[in-house]
Amino acid sequence: MALSLPGDFLPYFDSWEKKIGAFIEYRYGKSPEDTGVPESSGGGVPESEPLPGEASALIKGLPFAVKDNIAVKGFSLSCGSKLLEKLRSPYTATAVQKLERAGGRVIGKTNLDEFGMGSSTDSSALKQTNNPWDQSRVAGGSSGGSAAAVAAGLVPYALGSDTGGSVRCPASFCGVLGLKPTYGAISRYGLVAYASSLEGIGLVADTTPRCRAVFAAMRGGDPMDQTSRDAPPSAPPLYGSAAGSAAGRKVIGVLPAETIAKAIAAAAAQEAGAGDAAEGKALEAAAAAAELEEEIRKGFETAKERLSGLGHTLVDVDVPSLKYGVPAYYTIATAEASANLARFDSIRYGRRPDWAENPDDLIDKAREAGFGAEVKLRILLGTFVLRSGFQDRYYLRAQRIRVGIRRNFELYLGTPESTENGGEAAPGGRLCDAILMPVFPTRAFGRGEAGLPPFAQKAADLYTCCANLAGLPALAFPVGVEGGLPVGVQLLARAFSEGTLLDIVEQYEAKYPFPHPEGYKAFWRG
Ligand code: GLN
């Protein structure tokens, strides 16, 4: 099916894309049908659940963009890296094939931090993406190109990947919705691996109904990804629930940011007291980086007031193990990255050096020239935490913290199984349906002097990385604009309860429509 684009769309696209640089490659206006050719995959890809008519109209005949670490046949698959700059994908990811089958058309590949490592898109080796709200600022990362493209209205939705916040951070920097699904809810087949046990394909969308439809079209188990699965029967349905009615009123746990920052500061004092000055100092800096910017604090309060005004019950919760979330995340993510990125040897794929002494030299030279500084740093860190005799000190400790964080969340949220059996109530009464948290401690930051130092950027992953460590779904949504820049918050839920998150946010959006940057035009129905 050809895309039918309004006559004034292409000039609109060109003028925005020149300013924001969201795409690594795009095909608007470039081929007779203005689109890529969908892969005729035949029977390999499982059927998606049937969508209600009005939901399928939110996908059918409309374009979408895909982060350039997700495979789409015939398109680039650079992962934002020089090493893979010339790679064309020979196949298409399951999630993309499902959307194509639902009538969606890929029109381009979006910019990202190299291999998904970063929070700004500035560690892309290929280009810089600017924030549509203020082009001197970053779009967030690592799925910054996808978020910027949706925020500017260039596509109605775009796929991203979320390993530690990469969909939710740019979504909230750009003022759009960002969904990180439950681990395994969407097949990872065709997603270039960074940290396999933490990540999944997620999406950025302009509206909640669109986000729901696209998620519904993509989700489900896939024989090509053994970690993927269908939602269990106890999971709330995506369609046909009682959102907005009395039955739609939820118990929302609120995780105040101050509690976490204080817990980190206390841990810093404890480590310093125990004689580990370096660890104490690092934790102290992390506590400072976790502090919320004034505008974010304001936005968070607004979200609380509005959610309670909509009839939800808000209760305070505390997840004490979160104070070690960032060190646990970076230990596990870099360990997995060092193994996953070993495949980029320039022999099977990747740019080769002109000349090499022998195969080892070839691999060394290709990786030396092909990987950027952030990627090298993470590979080194990963091999460091895994080196023989030290796993217990770093990697296994991080895994124990990870289990602690998951249990902490389950105490409040339950598990799909425990809810089915009546569950065990959290302190203070019944289980929470969702937990409200900040996404990132700052709004979109600038560059150079106005930027956020690399350590603070990593420490700022605190609020997002815990959903990945626990494997839970999280939905970031904009609550407003403070000082000219969007502010987002996120809701987490029990595994496979994306339906609950979408219900709450859809009801919210109906009363408080999402903001748009100056110059935005709505081209997409829905
Ligand atoms: N900021 C996180 C990181 O740099 C985000 C990673 C991700 O989700 N891909 O690792």
Coordinates of C-alpha atoms and ligand atoms in Angstrom, one line a residue:
M1 CA 0.0 0.0 0.0
A2 CA 1.4 3.4 -1.0
L3 CA 1.5 6.1 1.5
S4 CA -0.7 9.0 0.8
L5 CA 1.0 12.1 2.2
P6 CA -0.7 15.5 2.2
G7 CA 0.9 17.8 -0.4
D8 CA 2.4 20.2 2.1
F9 CA 4.0 17.4 4.2
L10 CA 7.3 17.0 2.3
P11 CA 8.4 20.6 2.7
Y12 CA 7.4 20.5 6.3
F13 CA 9.5 17.3 6.8
D14 CA 12.5 18.8 5.1
S15 CA 12.5 22.0 7.1
W16 CA 12.2 20.2 10.4
E17 CA 14.7 17.5 9.5
K18 CA 17.3 20.1 8.6
K19 CA 17.0 21.6 12.0
I20 CA 16.8 18.5 14.2
G21 CA 18.7 15.7 12.3
A22 CA 16.5 12.9 13.5
F23 CA 17.2 10.4 10.7
I24 CA 20.3 8.5 9.6
E25 CA 18.4 7.5 6.5
Y26 CA 14.9 8.3 5.2
R27 CA 12.8 7.6 2.1
Y28 CA 10.1 10.2 2.2
G29 CA 9.9 11.5 -1.3
K30 CA 12.7 9.3 -2.5
S31 CA 11.0 6.3 -4.3
P32 CA 7.8 5.9 -6.3
E33 CA 5.9 4.8 -3.2
D34 CA 7.9 7.0 -0.8
T35 CA 8.5 3.9 1.3
G36 CA 10.6 0.9 1.8
V37 CA 9.4 -2.4 0.4
P38 CA 7.9 -4.5 3.2
E39 CA 9.5 -7.9 3.5
S40 CA 7.2 -10.7 2.3
S41 CA 8.2 -13.0 5.1
G42 CA 5.6 -15.7 4.7
G43 CA 4.6 -17.8 7.6
G44 CA 7.6 -17.3 10.0
V45 CA 6.3 -14.4 12.0
P46 CA 3.5 -15.2 14.5
E47 CA 0.2 -13.6 14.0
S48 CA -0.6 -10.4 16.0
E49 CA -3.8 -10.2 18.0
P50 CA -6.6 -8.7 15.9
L51 CA -7.0 -5.0 16.6
P52 CA -10.4 -3.2 16.9
G53 CA -11.1 -1.2 13.7
E54 CA -10.4 2.2 15.1
A55 CA -7.1 0.9 16.5
S56 CA -6.0 -0.6 13.3
A57 CA -6.6 2.8 11.5
L58 CA -3.9 4.3 13.8
I59 CA -1.3 2.1 12.0
K60 CA -2.7 1.3 8.6
G61 CA -1.3 3.3 5.7
L62 CA 0.8 5.4 8.0
P63 CA 4.6 5.8 8.1
F64 CA 6.8 5.0 11.0
A65 CA 10.5 5.3 11.8
V66 CA 12.8 2.7 13.3
K67 CA 15.9 3.2 15.5
D68 CA 19.0 2.3 13.5
N69 CA 19.8 -0.7 15.8
I70 CA 16.6 -2.6 14.7
A71 CA 16.8 -4.5 11.5
V72 CA 14.7 -3.5 8.4
K73 CA 15.6 -5.3 5.2
G74 CA 17.3 -3.0 2.7
F75 CA 17.8 -0.2 5.2
S76 CA 20.9 0.9 7.1
L77 CA 21.7 -0.9 10.4
S78 CA 24.5 1.3 11.5
C79 CA 23.8 1.3 15.3
G80 CA 25.2 4.8 15.2
S81 CA 28.6 3.4 14.8
K82 CA 31.4 4.0 12.2
L83 CA 32.1 0.3 12.2
L84 CA 28.7 -0.5 10.8
E85 CA 28.1 2.7 8.8
K86 CA 27.9 0.9 5.4
L87 CA 25.9 -2.2 6.6
R88 CA 22.5 -2.8 4.9
S89 CA 20.3 -5.2 6.8
P90 CA 19.5 -8.5 5.0
Y91 CA 16.4 -9.2 7.1
T92 CA 13.6 -7.5 9.1
A93 CA 13.0 -7.6 12.9
T94 CA 9.8 -9.5 14.0
A95 CA 8.3 -6.4 15.6
V96 CA 8.7 -4.4 12.4
Q97 CA 7.3 -7.3 10.3
K98 CA 4.2 -7.3 12.5
L99 CA 3.7 -3.6 12.0
E100 CA 4.2 -3.9 8.2
R101 CA 1.6 -6.7 8.2
A102 CA -0.8 -4.3 10.1
G103 CA -0.3 -1.8 7.2
G104 CA 2.5 0.4 8.6
R105 CA 5.4 1.5 6.4
V106 CA 8.9 2.1 7.5
I107 CA 10.1 5.4 6.1
G108 CA 13.5 5.8 7.8
K109 CA 16.0 4.8 10.4
T110 CA 16.7 7.2 13.3
N111 CA 19.8 8.4 15.0
L112 CA 21.0 6.9 18.4
D113 CA 23.9 6.9 20.7
E114 CA 26.4 4.3 19.4
F115 CA 24.9 0.8 20.2
G116 CA 22.4 2.5 22.5
M117 CA 25.0 3.7 25.0
G118 CA 24.2 7.1 26.2
S119 CA 21.4 9.6 27.1
S120 CA 21.9 12.4 24.5
T121 CA 22.4 10.9 21.0
D122 CA 25.7 12.8 21.1
S123 CA 27.7 9.6 21.2
S124 CA 26.4 8.7 17.8
A125 CA 29.4 8.5 15.5
L126 CA 27.3 9.6 12.5
K127 CA 25.4 12.7 13.4
Q128 CA 23.9 15.0 16.1
T129 CA 20.2 15.1 16.8
N130 CA 18.8 18.4 18.2
N131 CA 15.7 18.8 20.4
P132 CA 12.7 20.1 18.5
W133 CA 11.9 22.4 21.5
D134 CA 15.3 24.0 21.6
Q135 CA 17.8 23.1 19.0
S136 CA 20.8 24.0 21.1
R137 CA 19.8 21.1 23.4
V138 CA 20.0 17.3 23.1
A139 CA 17.0 15.2 22.1
G140 CA 17.9 12.7 24.9
G141 CA 19.0 9.1 24.3
S142 CA 19.7 6.7 23.2
S143 CA 16.6 6.7 21.0
G144 CA 16.8 10.4 20.5
G145 CA 16.2 10.4 16.7
S146 CA 12.9 8.5 17.2
A147 CA 11.7 10.8 20.0
A148 CA 12.7 14.0 18.0
A149 CA 11.0 12.7 14.9
V150 CA 7.7 12.0 16.7
A151 CA 7.8 15.3 18.7
A152 CA 8.3 17.3 15.4
G153 CA 5.3 15.4 13.8
L154 CA 7.5 13.8 11.2
V155 CA 6.0 10.3 11.9
P156 CA 3.1 9.4 14.2
Y157 CA 5.3 6.8 16.1
A158 CA 8.7 5.4 16.0
L159 CA 10.4 2.3 17.4
G160 CA 13.3 2.5 19.9
S161 CA 15.0 0.2 22.3
D162 CA 15.2 0.5 26.1
T163 CA 18.1 -1.1 28.0
G164 CA 18.3 1.4 30.8
G165 CA 15.9 4.2 29.8
S166 CA 16.7 4.8 26.2
V167 CA 13.0 5.2 25.1
R168 CA 11.8 7.0 28.2
C169 CA 14.6 9.6 28.6
P170 CA 14.3 11.0 25.0
A171 CA 10.5 10.8 25.1
S172 CA 10.5 13.0 28.2
F173 CA 13.2 15.4 26.8
C174 CA 11.0 15.8 23.7
G175 CA 7.5 15.8 25.2
V176 CA 6.1 12.6 23.8
L177 CA 5.0 9.2 25.1
G178 CA 7.7 6.5 25.6
L179 CA 6.8 2.9 26.3
K180 CA 9.3 0.4 27.7
P181 CA 7.4 -2.9 27.7
T182 CA 7.7 -5.9 30.0
Y183 CA 10.9 -7.9 29.4
G184 CA 10.0 -10.4 26.7
A185 CA 6.7 -8.9 25.8
I186 CA 8.0 -8.0 22.3
S187 CA 10.4 -10.2 20.4
R188 CA 14.0 -9.0 20.3
Y189 CA 14.7 -10.8 17.1
G190 CA 16.3 -8.1 14.8
L191 CA 17.4 -5.8 17.7
V192 CA 21.2 -5.5 17.8
A193 CA 22.1 -6.7 21.3
Y194 CA 23.7 -4.3 23.8
A195 CA 22.6 -5.9 27.1
S196 CA 20.3 -8.8 26.3
S197 CA 18.9 -9.5 29.8
L198 CA 17.8 -5.8 30.3
E199 CA 16.6 -4.6 27.0
G200 CA 13.6 -4.7 24.7
I201 CA 12.1 -2.9 21.7
G202 CA 9.9 0.0 22.9
L203 CA 8.2 2.8 21.2
V204 CA 7.7 6.5 21.1
A205 CA 4.2 7.7 20.1
D206 CA 2.2 10.9 19.7
T207 CA -1.0 9.7 21.5
T208 CA -1.9 7.0 24.0
P209 CA -4.4 5.3 21.6
R210 CA -1.6 5.0 19.0
C211 CA 0.8 3.7 21.6
R212 CA -1.7 1.1 22.6
A213 CA -2.4 0.0 19.0
V214 CA 1.3 -0.2 18.1
F215 CA 2.2 -2.2 21.2
A216 CA -0.8 -4.5 20.6
A217 CA 0.4 -5.1 17.0
M218 CA 4.0 -5.9 18.1
R219 CA 3.7 -7.9 21.2
G220 CA 3.6 -11.7 21.7
G221 CA 6.0 -14.7 21.8
D222 CA 8.2 -15.4 18.8
P223 CA 10.0 -18.7 18.1
M224 CA 13.0 -16.6 16.9
D225 CA 13.5 -15.2 20.5
Q226 CA 13.3 -17.7 23.3
T227 CA 13.0 -15.0 25.9
S228 CA 9.8 -13.6 24.3
R229 CA 6.3 -14.8 25.4
D230 CA 2.6 -14.1 25.2
A231 CA 1.0 -12.1 28.0
P232 CA -0.4 -14.5 30.7
P233 CA -4.1 -14.9 30.9
S234 CA -4.1 -12.9 34.2
A235 CA -2.7 -9.8 32.4
P236 CA -5.1 -6.9 32.1
P237 CA -6.5 -6.7 28.5
L238 CA -5.2 -4.0 26.2
Y239 CA -8.7 -3.4 24.8
G240 CA -12.1 -3.5 26.5
S241 CA -11.1 -2.5 30.0
A242 CA -12.9 0.0 32.2
A243 CA -10.5 3.0 31.8
G244 CA -12.1 6.2 32.9
S245 CA -14.9 4.6 34.9
A246 CA -15.0 4.0 38.6
A247 CA -13.4 0.6 38.0
G248 CA -10.7 2.4 36.3
R249 CA -9.6 4.2 39.5
K250 CA -6.2 2.9 40.6
V251 CA -3.9 2.8 43.5
I252 CA -0.7 4.6 42.5
G253 CA 2.4 4.3 44.6
V254 CA 4.5 7.4 44.6
L255 CA 8.3 7.1 44.9
P256 CA 9.5 10.5 46.0
A257 CA 12.9 11.3 44.5
E258 CA 14.2 12.8 47.7
T259 CA 13.9 9.4 49.4
I260 CA 16.2 7.8 46.8
A261 CA 18.7 10.7 46.8
K262 CA 18.8 10.5 50.7
A263 CA 19.3 6.8 50.6
I264 CA 22.3 7.1 48.2
A265 CA 23.8 9.9 50.4
A266 CA 23.4 7.6 53.5
A267 CA 25.1 4.7 51.5
A268 CA 27.9 7.2 50.6
A269 CA 28.5 8.0 54.3
Q270 CA 28.4 4.3 55.2
E271 CA 31.0 3.4 52.6
A272 CA 33.2 6.3 53.5
G273 CA 32.9 5.3 57.2
A274 CA 33.8 1.7 56.3
G275 CA 37.0 3.0 54.9
D276 CA 36.2 2.8 51.2
A277 CA 36.7 6.5 50.4
A278 CA 36.6 6.1 46.6
E279 CA 33.3 4.3 46.7
G280 CA 31.9 6.8 49.2
K281 CA 32.9 9.7 47.0
A282 CA 31.3 8.2 43.9
L283 CA 28.1 7.6 45.8
E284 CA 28.2 11.2 47.0
A285 CA 28.4 12.5 43.5
A286 CA 25.7 10.1 42.5
A287 CA 23.4 11.4 45.2
A288 CA 24.0 15.0 43.9
A289 CA 23.2 13.9 40.3
A290 CA 20.0 12.2 41.4
E291 CA 18.6 15.5 42.9
L292 CA 15.7 16.7 40.8
E293 CA 16.0 20.0 38.9
E294 CA 13.4 22.5 40.2
E295 CA 11.3 22.3 37.0
I296 CA 11.2 18.5 37.2
R297 CA 10.1 18.7 40.8
K298 CA 7.3 21.0 39.8
G299 CA 6.2 18.8 37.0
F300 CA 6.2 15.7 39.3
E301 CA 4.0 17.6 41.8
T302 CA 1.6 18.5 38.9
A303 CA 1.4 14.9 37.9
K304 CA 0.5 13.9 41.4
E305 CA -2.2 16.5 41.8
R306 CA -3.7 15.6 38.4
L307 CA -3.7 11.9 38.9
S308 CA -5.3 12.3 42.3
G309 CA -7.8 14.7 40.7
L310 CA -8.7 12.0 38.2
G311 CA -9.8 9.8 41.1
H312 CA -6.8 7.6 41.7
T313 CA -5.5 7.0 45.2
L314 CA -1.9 8.0 45.8
V315 CA 0.2 6.3 48.5
D316 CA 3.9 6.8 49.3
V317 CA 6.2 3.8 48.6
D318 CA 9.9 3.2 49.2
V319 CA 12.2 1.0 47.2
P320 CA 15.3 1.1 49.3
S321 CA 17.4 -1.2 47.1
L322 CA 17.2 1.4 44.4
K323 CA 20.1 3.3 45.8
Y324 CA 22.4 0.7 44.2
G325 CA 20.4 0.6 40.9
V326 CA 22.9 2.5 38.8
P327 CA 26.1 0.6 39.9
A328 CA 24.1 -2.7 39.4
Y329 CA 22.9 -1.5 36.0
Y330 CA 26.3 -0.5 34.7
T331 CA 27.9 -3.6 36.0
I332 CA 25.4 -5.9 34.3
A333 CA 25.0 -3.8 31.1
T334 CA 28.7 -3.5 30.5
A335 CA 29.4 -7.2 31.3
E336 CA 26.8 -8.2 28.7
A337 CA 28.0 -5.5 26.2
S338 CA 31.5 -6.8 26.3
A339 CA 30.3 -10.2 25.3
N340 CA 27.6 -9.0 22.8
L341 CA 30.0 -6.6 21.0
A342 CA 32.7 -9.3 20.5
R343 CA 30.9 -10.3 17.3
F344 CA 31.9 -7.0 15.6
D345 CA 35.2 -8.3 14.3
S346 CA 34.9 -6.8 10.8
I347 CA 35.2 -10.4 9.4
R348 CA 31.5 -11.2 9.1
Y349 CA 30.4 -7.6 9.1
G350 CA 31.8 -4.2 9.7
R351 CA 34.3 -1.9 8.1
R352 CA 37.8 -3.5 7.5
P353 CA 41.1 -1.7 7.7
D354 CA 43.0 -1.4 4.5
W355 CA 45.8 -3.6 5.6
A356 CA 46.5 -6.0 8.5
E357 CA 49.3 -8.3 9.4
N358 CA 47.1 -11.3 10.4
P359 CA 43.5 -11.9 11.6
D360 CA 44.1 -10.7 15.1
D361 CA 45.7 -7.5 13.8
L362 CA 42.7 -7.1 11.5
I363 CA 40.2 -7.3 14.4
D364 CA 42.3 -5.0 16.6
K365 CA 42.5 -2.4 13.9
A366 CA 38.9 -2.6 12.9
R367 CA 37.7 -2.2 16.5
E368 CA 40.2 0.5 17.3
A369 CA 39.0 2.6 14.3
G370 CA 35.3 1.6 14.4
F371 CA 34.2 2.0 18.0
G372 CA 33.8 5.3 19.7
A373 CA 35.2 6.3 23.1
E374 CA 32.0 5.4 25.1
V375 CA 31.7 2.0 23.5
K376 CA 35.4 1.2 24.3
L377 CA 34.9 2.4 27.8
R378 CA 32.0 0.1 28.4
I379 CA 33.7 -2.9 26.8
L380 CA 36.7 -2.3 29.1
L381 CA 34.5 -1.9 32.1
G382 CA 32.6 -5.1 31.2
T383 CA 35.7 -7.2 30.8
F384 CA 37.0 -5.7 34.1
V385 CA 33.9 -6.7 36.1
L386 CA 34.0 -10.2 34.6
R387 CA 37.7 -10.9 34.9
S388 CA 38.6 -14.1 36.5
G389 CA 38.5 -14.2 40.3
F390 CA 36.5 -11.0 40.6
Q391 CA 33.0 -12.0 39.5
D392 CA 31.9 -12.3 43.1
R393 CA 33.0 -8.8 43.9
Y394 CA 31.1 -7.1 41.0
Y395 CA 29.0 -9.1 38.7
L396 CA 27.4 -11.5 41.2
R397 CA 26.9 -8.7 43.7
A398 CA 25.1 -6.7 41.0
Q399 CA 22.9 -9.7 40.2
R400 CA 22.0 -9.9 43.9
I401 CA 21.1 -6.2 44.0
R402 CA 19.0 -6.8 40.8
V403 CA 17.0 -9.5 42.6
G404 CA 16.5 -7.2 45.6
I405 CA 15.2 -4.4 43.4
R406 CA 12.7 -6.8 41.7
R407 CA 11.5 -8.1 45.0
N408 CA 11.1 -4.6 46.3
F409 CA 8.9 -3.7 43.4
E410 CA 6.9 -6.9 43.7
L411 CA 6.1 -6.1 47.3
Y412 CA 4.1 -3.2 46.0
L413 CA 3.0 -4.4 42.6
G414 CA 2.7 -8.1 43.0
T415 CA 3.5 -10.4 40.1
P416 CA 1.1 -11.6 37.4
E417 CA 0.8 -14.9 39.3
S418 CA 0.4 -13.4 42.8
T419 CA -2.4 -11.1 41.6
E420 CA -4.1 -14.1 40.0
N421 CA -4.1 -15.9 43.4
G422 CA -5.3 -12.9 45.4
G423 CA -1.7 -11.9 46.1
E424 CA -0.1 -10.6 49.2
A425 CA -1.0 -7.0 50.1
A426 CA 1.7 -4.4 50.2
P427 CA 2.3 -2.5 53.4
G428 CA -0.6 -0.1 53.8
G429 CA -3.3 -2.2 52.4
R430 CA -3.8 -3.5 48.9
L431 CA -1.3 -3.8 46.0
C432 CA -0.5 -0.8 43.9
D433 CA -1.6 -0.8 40.3
A434 CA 1.3 1.4 39.3
I435 CA 4.2 3.4 40.7
L436 CA 4.8 7.0 39.7
M437 CA 8.5 8.1 39.4
P438 CA 10.5 10.8 37.7
V439 CA 12.1 9.8 34.4
F440 CA 15.3 11.9 34.5
P441 CA 16.5 14.5 37.1
T442 CA 16.8 17.2 34.5
R443 CA 15.0 18.5 31.4
A444 CA 16.8 18.3 28.0
F445 CA 20.3 19.5 28.6
G446 CA 22.6 21.6 26.4
R447 CA 26.0 20.9 24.9
G448 CA 29.5 21.9 26.0
E449 CA 29.4 24.1 29.0
A450 CA 25.6 23.7 29.3
G451 CA 25.9 19.9 29.1
L452 CA 25.7 17.3 31.8
P453 CA 29.1 15.7 32.7
P454 CA 29.4 12.0 31.7
F455 CA 29.4 10.7 35.3
A456 CA 26.2 12.7 36.1
Q457 CA 24.6 11.4 32.9
K458 CA 25.1 7.9 34.0
A459 CA 24.0 8.5 37.6
A460 CA 20.9 10.1 36.2
D461 CA 19.8 6.7 34.8
L462 CA 18.7 5.9 38.3
Y463 CA 15.0 6.5 37.8
T464 CA 14.8 4.6 34.5
C465 CA 17.2 1.6 34.8
C466 CA 15.3 0.0 37.7
A467 CA 12.4 -1.0 35.4
N468 CA 15.0 -2.8 33.2
L469 CA 16.6 -4.5 36.2
A470 CA 13.2 -5.6 37.4
G471 CA 11.9 -6.5 33.9
L472 CA 8.8 -4.3 34.4
P473 CA 6.8 -2.2 32.0
A474 CA 7.1 1.6 32.2
L475 CA 5.4 4.3 30.4
A476 CA 6.8 7.9 30.3
F477 CA 4.4 10.7 29.4
P478 CA 4.6 14.5 29.3
V479 CA 3.0 16.5 32.1
G480 CA 3.7 19.9 30.8
V481 CA 6.3 22.5 29.8
E482 CA 8.5 24.2 32.3
G483 CA 10.8 27.1 31.2
G484 CA 10.1 26.2 27.6
L485 CA 11.1 22.6 27.8
P486 CA 8.9 19.5 28.3
V487 CA 8.8 17.6 31.6
G488 CA 7.9 13.9 31.7
V489 CA 7.1 11.4 34.5
Q490 CA 6.7 7.7 34.3
L491 CA 4.5 5.0 35.6
L492 CA 5.7 1.4 36.3
A493 CA 3.4 -1.6 36.6
R494 CA 3.6 -5.3 37.3
A495 CA 4.9 -7.5 34.5
F496 CA 2.5 -7.7 31.5
S497 CA 0.3 -4.9 32.9
E498 CA 0.9 -2.4 30.0
G499 CA -2.8 -2.3 29.7
T500 CA -3.1 -0.7 33.2
L501 CA -0.4 2.0 32.3
L502 CA -2.1 2.8 29.0
D503 CA -5.5 3.1 30.7
I504 CA -4.2 5.6 33.3
V505 CA -2.4 7.7 30.8
E506 CA -5.2 7.6 28.2
Q507 CA -7.6 9.0 30.8
Y508 CA -4.9 11.6 31.7
E509 CA -4.3 12.6 28.1
A510 CA -8.1 13.1 27.5
K511 CA -8.1 15.8 30.2
Y512 CA -4.6 17.1 29.8
P513 CA -3.5 16.9 26.1
F514 CA 0.2 16.5 25.4
P515 CA 2.2 19.7 24.4
H516 CA 3.8 20.3 21.0
P517 CA 6.8 22.4 20.1
E518 CA 6.4 25.6 18.1
G519 CA 5.9 25.0 14.4
Y520 CA 4.4 21.5 15.0
K521 CA 1.6 20.5 12.6
A522 CA -0.6 17.5 13.2
F523 CA -0.6 15.4 10.0
W524 CA -1.6 12.1 11.4
R525 CA -5.1 11.1 12.3
G526 CA -5.9 9.8 15.7
Ligands
GLN1 N1 21.5 5.9 29.5 C1 21.5 4.5 29.4 C2 22.9 4.0 29.0 O1 23.7 4.8 28.6 C3 20.5 4.1 28.4 C4 20.8 2.8 27.6 C5 19.7 2.2 26.8 O2 18.6 2.1 27.3 N2 20.0 1.7 25.7 O3 23.2 2.9 29.1

